[in-house]
C-alpha positions as semicolon CSV with decimal commas, in nm:
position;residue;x (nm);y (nm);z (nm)
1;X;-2,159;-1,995;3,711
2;X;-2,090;-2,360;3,557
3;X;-2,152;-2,300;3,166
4;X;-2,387;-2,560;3,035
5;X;-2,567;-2,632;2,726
6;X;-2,897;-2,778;2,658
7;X;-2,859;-3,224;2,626
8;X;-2,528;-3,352;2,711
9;X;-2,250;-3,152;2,623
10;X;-2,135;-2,866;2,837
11;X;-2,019;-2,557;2,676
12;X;-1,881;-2,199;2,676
13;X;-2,129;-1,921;2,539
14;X;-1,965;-1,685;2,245
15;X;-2,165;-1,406;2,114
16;X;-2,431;-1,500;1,932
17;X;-2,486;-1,443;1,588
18;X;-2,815;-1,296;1,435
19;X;-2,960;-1,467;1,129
20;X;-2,992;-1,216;0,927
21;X;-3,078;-1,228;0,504
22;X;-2,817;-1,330;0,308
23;X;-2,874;-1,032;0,115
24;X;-2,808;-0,765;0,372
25;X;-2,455;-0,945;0,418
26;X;-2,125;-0,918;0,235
27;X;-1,941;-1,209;0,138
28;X;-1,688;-1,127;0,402
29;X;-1,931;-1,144;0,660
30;X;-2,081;-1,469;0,519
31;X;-1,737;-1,651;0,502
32;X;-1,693;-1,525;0,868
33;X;-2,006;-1,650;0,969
34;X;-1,943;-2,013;0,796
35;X;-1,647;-2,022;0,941
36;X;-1,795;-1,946;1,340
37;X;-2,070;-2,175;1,271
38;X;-1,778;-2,451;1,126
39;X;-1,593;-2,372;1,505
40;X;-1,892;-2,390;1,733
41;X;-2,068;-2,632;1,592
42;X;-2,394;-2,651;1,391
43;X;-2,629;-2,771;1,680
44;X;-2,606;-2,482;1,906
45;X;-2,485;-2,148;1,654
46;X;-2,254;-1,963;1,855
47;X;-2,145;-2,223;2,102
48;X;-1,837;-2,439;2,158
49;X;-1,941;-2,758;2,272
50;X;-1,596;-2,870;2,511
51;X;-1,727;-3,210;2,557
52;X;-1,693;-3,306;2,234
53;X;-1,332;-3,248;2,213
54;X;-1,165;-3,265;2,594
55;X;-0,852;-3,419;2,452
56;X;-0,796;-3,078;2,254
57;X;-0,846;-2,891;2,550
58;X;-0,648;-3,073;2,770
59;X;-0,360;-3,031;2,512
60;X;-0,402;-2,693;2,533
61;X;-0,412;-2,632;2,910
62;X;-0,099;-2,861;2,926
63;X;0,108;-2,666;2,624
64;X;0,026;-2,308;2,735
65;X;0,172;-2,374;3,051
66;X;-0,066;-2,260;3,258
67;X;-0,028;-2,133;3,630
68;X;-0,197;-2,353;3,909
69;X;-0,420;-2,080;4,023
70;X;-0,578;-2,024;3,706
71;X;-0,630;-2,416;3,649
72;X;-0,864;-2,395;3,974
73;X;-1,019;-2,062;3,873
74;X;-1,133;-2,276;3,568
75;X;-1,227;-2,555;3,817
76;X;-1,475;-2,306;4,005
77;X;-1,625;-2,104;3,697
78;X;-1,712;-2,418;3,444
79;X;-1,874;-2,758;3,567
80;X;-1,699;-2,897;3,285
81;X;-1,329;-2,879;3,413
82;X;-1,409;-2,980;3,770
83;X;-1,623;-3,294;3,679
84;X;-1,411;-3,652;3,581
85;X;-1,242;-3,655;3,249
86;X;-1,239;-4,053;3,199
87;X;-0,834;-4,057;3,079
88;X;-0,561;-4,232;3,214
89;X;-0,409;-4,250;3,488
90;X;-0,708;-4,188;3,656
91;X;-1,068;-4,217;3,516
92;X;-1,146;-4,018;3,809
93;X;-0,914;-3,663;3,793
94;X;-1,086;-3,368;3,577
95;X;-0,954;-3,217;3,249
96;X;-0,742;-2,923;3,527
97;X;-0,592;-3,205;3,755
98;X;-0,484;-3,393;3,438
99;X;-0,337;-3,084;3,295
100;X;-0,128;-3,033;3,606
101;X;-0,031;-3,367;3,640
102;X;0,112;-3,382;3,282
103;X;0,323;-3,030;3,380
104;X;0,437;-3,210;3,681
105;X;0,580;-3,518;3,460
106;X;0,812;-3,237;3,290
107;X;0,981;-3,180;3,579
108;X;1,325;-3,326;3,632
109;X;1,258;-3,379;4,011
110;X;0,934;-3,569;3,960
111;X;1,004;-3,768;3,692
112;X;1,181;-4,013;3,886
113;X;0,908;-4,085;4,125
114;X;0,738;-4,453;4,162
115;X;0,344;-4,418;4,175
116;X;0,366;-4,446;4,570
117;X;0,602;-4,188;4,570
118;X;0,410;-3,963;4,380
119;X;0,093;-4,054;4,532
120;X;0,249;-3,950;4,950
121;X;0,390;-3,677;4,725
122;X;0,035;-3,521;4,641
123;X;-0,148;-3,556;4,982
124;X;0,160;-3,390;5,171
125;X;0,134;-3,117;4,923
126;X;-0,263;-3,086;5,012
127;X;-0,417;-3,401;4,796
128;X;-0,423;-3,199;4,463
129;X;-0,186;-3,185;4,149
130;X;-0,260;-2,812;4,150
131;X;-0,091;-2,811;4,473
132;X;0,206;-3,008;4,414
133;X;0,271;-2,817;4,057
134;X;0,266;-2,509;4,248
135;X;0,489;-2,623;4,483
136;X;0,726;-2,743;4,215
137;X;0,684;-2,390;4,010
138;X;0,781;-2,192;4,310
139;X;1,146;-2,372;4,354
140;X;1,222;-2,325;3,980
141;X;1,122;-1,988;4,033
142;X;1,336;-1,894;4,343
143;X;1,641;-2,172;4,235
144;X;1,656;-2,167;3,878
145;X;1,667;-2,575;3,917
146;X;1,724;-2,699;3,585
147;X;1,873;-2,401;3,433
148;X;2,219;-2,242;3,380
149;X;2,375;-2,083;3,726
150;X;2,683;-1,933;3,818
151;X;2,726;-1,921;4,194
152;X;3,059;-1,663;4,343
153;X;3,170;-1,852;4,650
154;X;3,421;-1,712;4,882
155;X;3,756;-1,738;4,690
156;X;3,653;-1,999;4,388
157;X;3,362;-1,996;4,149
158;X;3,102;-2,255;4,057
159;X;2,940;-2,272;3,673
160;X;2,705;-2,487;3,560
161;X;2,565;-2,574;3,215
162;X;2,205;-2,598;3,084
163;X;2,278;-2,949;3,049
164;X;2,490;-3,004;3,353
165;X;2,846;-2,989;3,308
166;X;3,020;-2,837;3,598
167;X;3,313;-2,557;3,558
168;X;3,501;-2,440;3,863
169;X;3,754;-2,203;3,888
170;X;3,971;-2,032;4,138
171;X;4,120;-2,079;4,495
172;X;4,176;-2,449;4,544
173;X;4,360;-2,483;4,912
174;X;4,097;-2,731;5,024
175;X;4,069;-2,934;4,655
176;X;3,736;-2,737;4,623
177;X;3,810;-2,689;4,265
178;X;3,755;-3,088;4,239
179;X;4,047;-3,157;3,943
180;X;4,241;-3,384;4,171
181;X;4,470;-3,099;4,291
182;X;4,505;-2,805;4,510
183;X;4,622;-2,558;4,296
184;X;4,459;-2,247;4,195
185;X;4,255;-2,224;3,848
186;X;4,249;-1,880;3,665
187;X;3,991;-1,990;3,371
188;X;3,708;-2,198;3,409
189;X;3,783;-2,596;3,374
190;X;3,561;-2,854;3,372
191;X;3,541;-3,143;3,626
192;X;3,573;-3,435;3,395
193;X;3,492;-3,680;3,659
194;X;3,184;-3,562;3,657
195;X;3,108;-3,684;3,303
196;X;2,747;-3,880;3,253
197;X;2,618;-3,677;3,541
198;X;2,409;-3,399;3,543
199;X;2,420;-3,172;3,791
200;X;2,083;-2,933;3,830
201;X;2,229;-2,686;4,170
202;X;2,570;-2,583;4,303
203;X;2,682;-2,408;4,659
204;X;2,958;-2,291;4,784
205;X;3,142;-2,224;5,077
206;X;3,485;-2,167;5,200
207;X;3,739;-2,390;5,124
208;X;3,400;-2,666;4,986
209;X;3,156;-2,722;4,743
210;X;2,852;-2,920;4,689
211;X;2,684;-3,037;4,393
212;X;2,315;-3,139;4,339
213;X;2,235;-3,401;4,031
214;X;1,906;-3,470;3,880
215;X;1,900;-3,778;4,058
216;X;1,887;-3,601;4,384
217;X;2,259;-3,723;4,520
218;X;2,495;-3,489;4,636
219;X;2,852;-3,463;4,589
220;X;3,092;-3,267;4,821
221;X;3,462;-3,170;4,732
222;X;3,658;-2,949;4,937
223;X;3,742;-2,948;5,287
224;X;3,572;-3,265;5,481
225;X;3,364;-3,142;5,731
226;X;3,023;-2,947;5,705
227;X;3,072;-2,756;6,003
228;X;3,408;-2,541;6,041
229;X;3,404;-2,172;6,094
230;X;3,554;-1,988;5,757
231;X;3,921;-2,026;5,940
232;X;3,857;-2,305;6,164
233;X;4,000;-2,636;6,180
234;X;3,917;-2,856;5,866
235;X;3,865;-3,217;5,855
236;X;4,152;-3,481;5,879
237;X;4,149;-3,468;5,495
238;X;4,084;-3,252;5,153
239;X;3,882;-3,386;4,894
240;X;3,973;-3,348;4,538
241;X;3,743;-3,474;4,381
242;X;3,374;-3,496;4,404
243;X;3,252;-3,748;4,618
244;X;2,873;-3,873;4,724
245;X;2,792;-3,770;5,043
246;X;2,694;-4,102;5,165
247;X;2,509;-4,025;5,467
248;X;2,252;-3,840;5,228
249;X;2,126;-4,137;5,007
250;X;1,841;-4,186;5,108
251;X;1,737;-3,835;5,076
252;X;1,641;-3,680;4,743
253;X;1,791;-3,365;4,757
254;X;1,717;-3,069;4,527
255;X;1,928;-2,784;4,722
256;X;2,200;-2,731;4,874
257;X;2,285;-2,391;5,140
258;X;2,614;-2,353;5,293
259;X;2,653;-2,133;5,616
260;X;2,903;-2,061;5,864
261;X;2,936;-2,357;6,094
262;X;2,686;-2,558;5,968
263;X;2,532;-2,686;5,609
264;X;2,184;-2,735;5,511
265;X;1,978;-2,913;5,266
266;X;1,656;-2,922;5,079
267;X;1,461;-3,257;5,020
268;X;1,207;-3,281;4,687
269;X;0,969;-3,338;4,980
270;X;0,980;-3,019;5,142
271;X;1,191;-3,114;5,427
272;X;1,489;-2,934;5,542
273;X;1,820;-3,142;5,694
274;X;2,127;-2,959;5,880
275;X;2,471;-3,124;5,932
276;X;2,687;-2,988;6,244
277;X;2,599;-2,681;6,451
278;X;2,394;-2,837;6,660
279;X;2,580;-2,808;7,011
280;X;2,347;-2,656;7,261
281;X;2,083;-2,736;6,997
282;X;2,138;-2,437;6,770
283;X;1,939;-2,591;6,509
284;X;1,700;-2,789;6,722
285;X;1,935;-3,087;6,755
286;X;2,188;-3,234;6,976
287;X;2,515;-3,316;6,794
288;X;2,910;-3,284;6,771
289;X;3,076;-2,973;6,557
290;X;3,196;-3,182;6,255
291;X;2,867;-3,455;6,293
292;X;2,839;-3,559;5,969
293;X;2,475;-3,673;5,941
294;X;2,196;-3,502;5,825
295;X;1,933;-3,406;6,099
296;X;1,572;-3,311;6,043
297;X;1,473;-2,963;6,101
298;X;1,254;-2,976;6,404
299;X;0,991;-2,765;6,484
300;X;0,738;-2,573;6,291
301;X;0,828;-2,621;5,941
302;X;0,858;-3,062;5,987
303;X;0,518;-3,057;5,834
304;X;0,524;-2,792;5,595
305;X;0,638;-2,773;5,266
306;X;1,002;-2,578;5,187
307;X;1,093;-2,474;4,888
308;X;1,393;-2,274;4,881
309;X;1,693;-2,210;5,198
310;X;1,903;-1,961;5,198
311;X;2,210;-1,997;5,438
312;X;2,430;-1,649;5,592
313;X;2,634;-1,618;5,886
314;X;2,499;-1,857;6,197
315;X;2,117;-1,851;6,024
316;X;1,892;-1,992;5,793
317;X;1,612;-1,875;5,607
318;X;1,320;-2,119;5,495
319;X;1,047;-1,986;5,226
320;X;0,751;-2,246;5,282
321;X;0,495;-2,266;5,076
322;X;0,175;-2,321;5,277
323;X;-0,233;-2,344;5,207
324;X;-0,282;-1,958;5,319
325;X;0,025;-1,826;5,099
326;X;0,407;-1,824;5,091
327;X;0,558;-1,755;5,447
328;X;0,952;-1,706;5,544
329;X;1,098;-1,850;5,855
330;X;1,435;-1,841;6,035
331;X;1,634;-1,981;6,262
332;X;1,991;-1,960;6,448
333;X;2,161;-1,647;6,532
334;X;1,943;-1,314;6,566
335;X;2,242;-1,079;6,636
336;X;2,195;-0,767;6,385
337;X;1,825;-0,860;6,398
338;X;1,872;-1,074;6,073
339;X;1,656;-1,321;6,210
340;X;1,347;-1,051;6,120
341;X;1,156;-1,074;6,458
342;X;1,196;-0,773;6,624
343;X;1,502;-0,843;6,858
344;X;1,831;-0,993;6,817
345;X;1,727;-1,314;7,022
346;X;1,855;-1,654;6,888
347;X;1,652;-1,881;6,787
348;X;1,670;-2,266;6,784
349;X;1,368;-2,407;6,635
350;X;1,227;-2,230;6,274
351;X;1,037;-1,931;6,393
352;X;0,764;-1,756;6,155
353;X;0,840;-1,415;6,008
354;X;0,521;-1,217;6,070
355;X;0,605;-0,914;5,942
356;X;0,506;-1,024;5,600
357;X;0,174;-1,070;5,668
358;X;0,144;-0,719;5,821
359;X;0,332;-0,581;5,462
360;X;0,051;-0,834;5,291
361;X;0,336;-0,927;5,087
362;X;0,388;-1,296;4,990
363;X;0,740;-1,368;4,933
364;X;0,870;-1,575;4,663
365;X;1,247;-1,525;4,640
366;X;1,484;-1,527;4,988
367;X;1,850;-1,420;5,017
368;X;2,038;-1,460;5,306
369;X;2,348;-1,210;5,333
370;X;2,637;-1,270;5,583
371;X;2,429;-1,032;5,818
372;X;2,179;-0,918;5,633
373;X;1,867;-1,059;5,430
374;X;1,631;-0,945;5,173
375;X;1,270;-1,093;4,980
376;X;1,120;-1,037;4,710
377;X;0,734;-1,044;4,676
378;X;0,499;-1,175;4,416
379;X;0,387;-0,783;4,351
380;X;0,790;-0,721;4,334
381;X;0,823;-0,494;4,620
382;X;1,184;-0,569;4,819
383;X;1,202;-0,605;5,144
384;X;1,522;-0,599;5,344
385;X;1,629;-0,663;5,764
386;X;1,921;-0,753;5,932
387;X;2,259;-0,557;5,975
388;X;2,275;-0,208;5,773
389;X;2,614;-0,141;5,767
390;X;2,769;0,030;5,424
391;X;2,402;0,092;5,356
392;X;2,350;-0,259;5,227
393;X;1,975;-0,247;5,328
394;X;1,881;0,010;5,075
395;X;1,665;0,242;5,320
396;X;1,987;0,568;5,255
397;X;2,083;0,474;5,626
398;X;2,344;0,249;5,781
399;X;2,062;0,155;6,062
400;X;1,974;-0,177;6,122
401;X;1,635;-0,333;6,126
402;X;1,479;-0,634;6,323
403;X;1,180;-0,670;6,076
404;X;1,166;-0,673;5,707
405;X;1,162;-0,337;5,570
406;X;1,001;-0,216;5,216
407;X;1,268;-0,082;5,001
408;X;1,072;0,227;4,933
409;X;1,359;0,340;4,669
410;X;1,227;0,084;4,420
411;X;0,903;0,165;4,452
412;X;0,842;0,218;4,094
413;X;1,062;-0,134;4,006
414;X;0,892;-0,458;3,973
415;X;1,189;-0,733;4,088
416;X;1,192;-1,089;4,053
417;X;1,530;-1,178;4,213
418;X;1,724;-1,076;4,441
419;X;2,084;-1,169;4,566
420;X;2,311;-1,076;4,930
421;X;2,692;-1,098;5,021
422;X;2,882;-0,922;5,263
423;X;2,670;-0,591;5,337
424;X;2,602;-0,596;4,976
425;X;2,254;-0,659;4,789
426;X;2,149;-0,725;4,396
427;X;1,827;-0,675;4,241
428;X;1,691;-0,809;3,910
429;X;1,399;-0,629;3,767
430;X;1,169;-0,781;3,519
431;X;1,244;-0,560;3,258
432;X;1,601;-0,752;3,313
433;X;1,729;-0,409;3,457
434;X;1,976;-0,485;3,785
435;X;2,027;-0,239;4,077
436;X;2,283;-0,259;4,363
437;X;2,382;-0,114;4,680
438;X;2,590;-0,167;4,992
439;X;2,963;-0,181;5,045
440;X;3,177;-0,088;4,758
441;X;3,484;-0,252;4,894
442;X;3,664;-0,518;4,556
443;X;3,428;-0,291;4,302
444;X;3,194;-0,597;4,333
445;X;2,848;-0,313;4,276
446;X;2,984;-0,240;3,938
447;X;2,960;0,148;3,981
448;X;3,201;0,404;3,900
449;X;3,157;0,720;4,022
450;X;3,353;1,070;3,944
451;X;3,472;1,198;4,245
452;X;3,695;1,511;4,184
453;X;3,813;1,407;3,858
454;X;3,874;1,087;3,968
455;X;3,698;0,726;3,846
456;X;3,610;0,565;4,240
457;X;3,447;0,234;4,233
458;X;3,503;0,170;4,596
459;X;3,227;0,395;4,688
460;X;2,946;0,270;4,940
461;X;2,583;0,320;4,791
462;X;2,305;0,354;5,052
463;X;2,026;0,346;4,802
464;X;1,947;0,114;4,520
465;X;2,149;0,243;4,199
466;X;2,098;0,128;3,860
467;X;2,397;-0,086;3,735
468;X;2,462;0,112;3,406
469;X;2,798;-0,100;3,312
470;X;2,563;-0,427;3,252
471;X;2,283;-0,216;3,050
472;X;2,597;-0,169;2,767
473;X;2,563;-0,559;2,740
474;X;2,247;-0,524;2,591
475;X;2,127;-0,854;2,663
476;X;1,890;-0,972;2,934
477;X;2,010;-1,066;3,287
478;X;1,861;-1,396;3,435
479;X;2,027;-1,414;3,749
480;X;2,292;-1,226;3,988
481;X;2,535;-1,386;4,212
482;X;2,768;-1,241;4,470
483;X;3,037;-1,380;4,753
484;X;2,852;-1,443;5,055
485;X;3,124;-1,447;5,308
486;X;3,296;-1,206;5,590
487;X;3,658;-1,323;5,513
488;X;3,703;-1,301;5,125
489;X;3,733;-0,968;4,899
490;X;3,366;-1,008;4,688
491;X;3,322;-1,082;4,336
492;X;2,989;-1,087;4,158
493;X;2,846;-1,262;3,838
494;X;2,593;-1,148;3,599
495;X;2,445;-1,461;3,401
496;X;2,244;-1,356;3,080
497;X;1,888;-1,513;2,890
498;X;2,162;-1,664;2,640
499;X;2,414;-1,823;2,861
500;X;2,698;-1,555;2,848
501;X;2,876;-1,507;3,196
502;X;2,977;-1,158;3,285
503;X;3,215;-1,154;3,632
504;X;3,361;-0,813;3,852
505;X;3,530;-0,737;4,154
506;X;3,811;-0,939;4,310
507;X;3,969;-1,159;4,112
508;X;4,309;-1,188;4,291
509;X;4,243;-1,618;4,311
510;X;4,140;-1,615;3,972
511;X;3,780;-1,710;4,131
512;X;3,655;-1,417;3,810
513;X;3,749;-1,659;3,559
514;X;3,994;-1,389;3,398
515;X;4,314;-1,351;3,367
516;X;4,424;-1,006;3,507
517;X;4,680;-0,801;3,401
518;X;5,011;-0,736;3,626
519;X;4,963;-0,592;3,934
520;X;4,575;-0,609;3,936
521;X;4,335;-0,779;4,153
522;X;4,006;-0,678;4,071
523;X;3,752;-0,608;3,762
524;X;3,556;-0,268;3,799
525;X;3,391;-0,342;3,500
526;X;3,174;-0,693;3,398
527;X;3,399;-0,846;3,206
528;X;3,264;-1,169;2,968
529;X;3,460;-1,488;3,067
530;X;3,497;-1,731;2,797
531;X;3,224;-1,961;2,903
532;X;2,869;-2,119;2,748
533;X;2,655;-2,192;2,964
534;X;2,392;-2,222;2,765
């Protein structure tokens, strides 16, 4: 019901106060009652008359953050935030469009936009600033864009600051390392020619890299192709050093995914572009094994909106964030039933998930696993499909399954992230709390078990486990990554609310960013590596 006072300002009701004798009142009361009556206003005792001030509330809408869907719950309750505010930009947008349009401006990847921009921006998002903020909130949410990230790639290691600096570290056959060299890095090193560049998202993949910057260009490093099997042939050349990817400029890219055969990007638009794998139209395209120029997704998701890809082996995962809810869709290889339709059929054009809507779970974090992927809903059930082997789905089974599966052994967890390698799986609760499961192969699940007297941290977990070595850090974990790749022992990072970087399993390339001792190859144990990323 639209609050409204008496003449011409609109206003929320309090409790109203009953005059009663000054007498019968103690001067606590009365310097309460003063001080309502100062708040309220004199005209109407008991009311707060929002016209008078919508500058202040604006302000306060804007400061506290608040989420889109509570912006248009004010919209529908009170006439007052739905009816024309008369500020700049636009006389025309209310007091909750304003408010998300300001939270928009905050944001690295709109900030850049011309008017026109932002204005095609808006009505492919649905015609609202609601709509684009929550489009915008839900790919910090899933991508940590503008934040701190460590990502373990398959033999080196990507870290990047708060403020953008780039530290790799590791294997460096292919130059991936991007210090001018090929030789292997055992502590964490800066790319230097990077400087006056900030870089907001990293991937990694075997034997390359690829860097995002706030300015939506993407550098690649490594081995020169975006389309060579883990052990295939690699381009003509290395690269060394990062390089723009020139073929990408005129796409503002805010993520990067890198599979086997083939790489993908994310546009700030929504729109999702593969390079290579596209003989016999695996991705809905027509092209040459090492093509090196972006080609639209085709299919379902050309006119819906994409806000996160996750990239595993032959497959790609798409959340989309759509007018009826978040949705997941996939495309590419369906053997192990990773592809979460029922069957093990390929698929070449982005197919919709449906399974979610029969869970009614709306996803809002995707992981792709060499074989095997997992979501995370916004009530922070997990839901896993694909290949089960080493028990890396979490169901206390090595079965596989074709449709996404409730993790049932979390019930009683609330997660907001969740990472997949090879036949292994991460999960960050809220209360920072991280459980893992899957193969135990490299000690990259950070248990240790007592098996007859005897510390085992090669053991395979088939249900979720608490990770008790990273509860003795004591701090709060933001985000988990792990190696994502067939061919290469695993390692995984731990990344902390303060910046600190805490790395286990193999570590024989120095991709831990450690320095083992003789005769070792691998960290049971998180270990901190002398790194800030804060």
């Amino acid at each position: 019901m639209d609050a409204e006072a008496s003449g011409a300002s609109p206003s929320i009701p309090f409790h109203n106060i009953t005059d009663q004798p000054l007498s019968l009142i103690t001067p606590l009361q009365q310097s309460l009652q003063r001080c309502q009556r100062l708040c309220f206003g004199n005209v109407h005792p008991g009311e707060f008359p929002l016209a008078t001030k919508p500058s202040i509330v604006l302000h306060v809408l804007t400061s506290c953050d608040m989420d889109p869907e509570d912006l248009a719950h004010l919209e529908a309750t009170c006439k007052f935030f739905r009816q024309p505010a008369n500020f700049l930009p636009d006389f025309e947008l209310s007091i909750s469009e304003l408010a998300a349009l300001d939270m928009c401006q905050k944001r690295a990847v709109f900030k850049p936009m011309t008017i026109e921009d932002r204005e095609m921006f808006k009505q492919r998002c649905g015609g609202s600033w609601k709509l684009v903020l929550r489009y915008l909130l839900a790919g910090e949410t899933c991508c940590r864009r503008e934040k701190s990230q460590a990502i373990a790639g398959p033999g080196h290691s990507i870290a990047v600051t708060a403020s953008g600096a780039v530290y790799t570290f590791g294997a460096n056959s292919s130059g991936q390392l991007g210090h001018g060299n090929q030789e292997e890095e055992w502590r964490p090193r800066i790319i230097k020619s990077l400087e006056g560049i900030r870089i907001i998202q990293a991937a990694a993949g075997s034997g390359c890299t690829m860097l995002i910057s706030d300015a939506g260009r993407v550098y690649a490093l490594g081995k020169d192709s975006f389309g060579e099997a883990e052990f295939g042939a690699q381009g003509s050349k290395v690269i060394s050093k990062p390089q723009l990817v020139e073929s990408l400029k005129g796409i503002y890219v805010v993520q990067a995914a890198i599979g086997n055969f083939f790489t993908a990007v994310l546009s700030r638009e929504g729109k999702v572009y593969t390079f290579s794998w596209g003989n016999d139209a695996k991705l809905g395209h027509q092209t040459e094994p090492n093509d090196v120029e972006p080609h639209l997704l085709r299919g379902a998701l050309e006119n819906i909106l994409v806000v996160q890809i996750a990239a595993g082996y032959c497959y790609l995962l798409a959340l989309a964030c759509e007018p009826s809810g978040m949705s997941v869709y996939s495309v590419g290889c369906g053997l192990g039933g990773k592809l979460g339709h029922g069957s093990r059929t390929d698929e070449r054009y982005p197919r919709l998930i449906e399974q979610f809507q029969a869970l009614n779970l709306q996803p809002m974090v995707v992981a792709a696993g060499a074989w095997h992927a997992a979501v995370v809903g916004r009530d922070g059930r997990v839901c896993t499909w694909g290949w089960g082997r080493y028990g890396c789905l979490g169901h206390g089974n090595e079965d596989c399954e074709s449709v996404p599966k409730v993790v049932e052994a979390l019930s009683k967890v609330k997660a907001v992230y969740v990472a997949t390698g090879d036949y292994t799986t991460f999960v960050l609760s809220e209360d920072g709390d991280v459980y893992s499961f899957g193969c135990g192969e490299s000690a990259s699940l950070g248990h240790a078990r007592n098996i007859d007297g005897q510390v085992n941290r090669h053991t395979n977990v088939l249900i979720p486990e608490l990770v008790t070595s990273l509860k003795t850090i004591n701090e709060r974990i933001v985000q988990i990554s792990l190696t994502n790749s067939v061919y290469w022992n695993a390692h995984t990072f731990a990344l902390t609310e303060s910046g600190k970087l805490y790395a286990f399993g193999a570590g024989d390339k120095g991709q831990l960013g450690i320095e083992l001792a003789d005769r070792q190859n691998e960290r049971g144990v998180p270990e901190l590596v002398e790194i800030d990323l804060s």
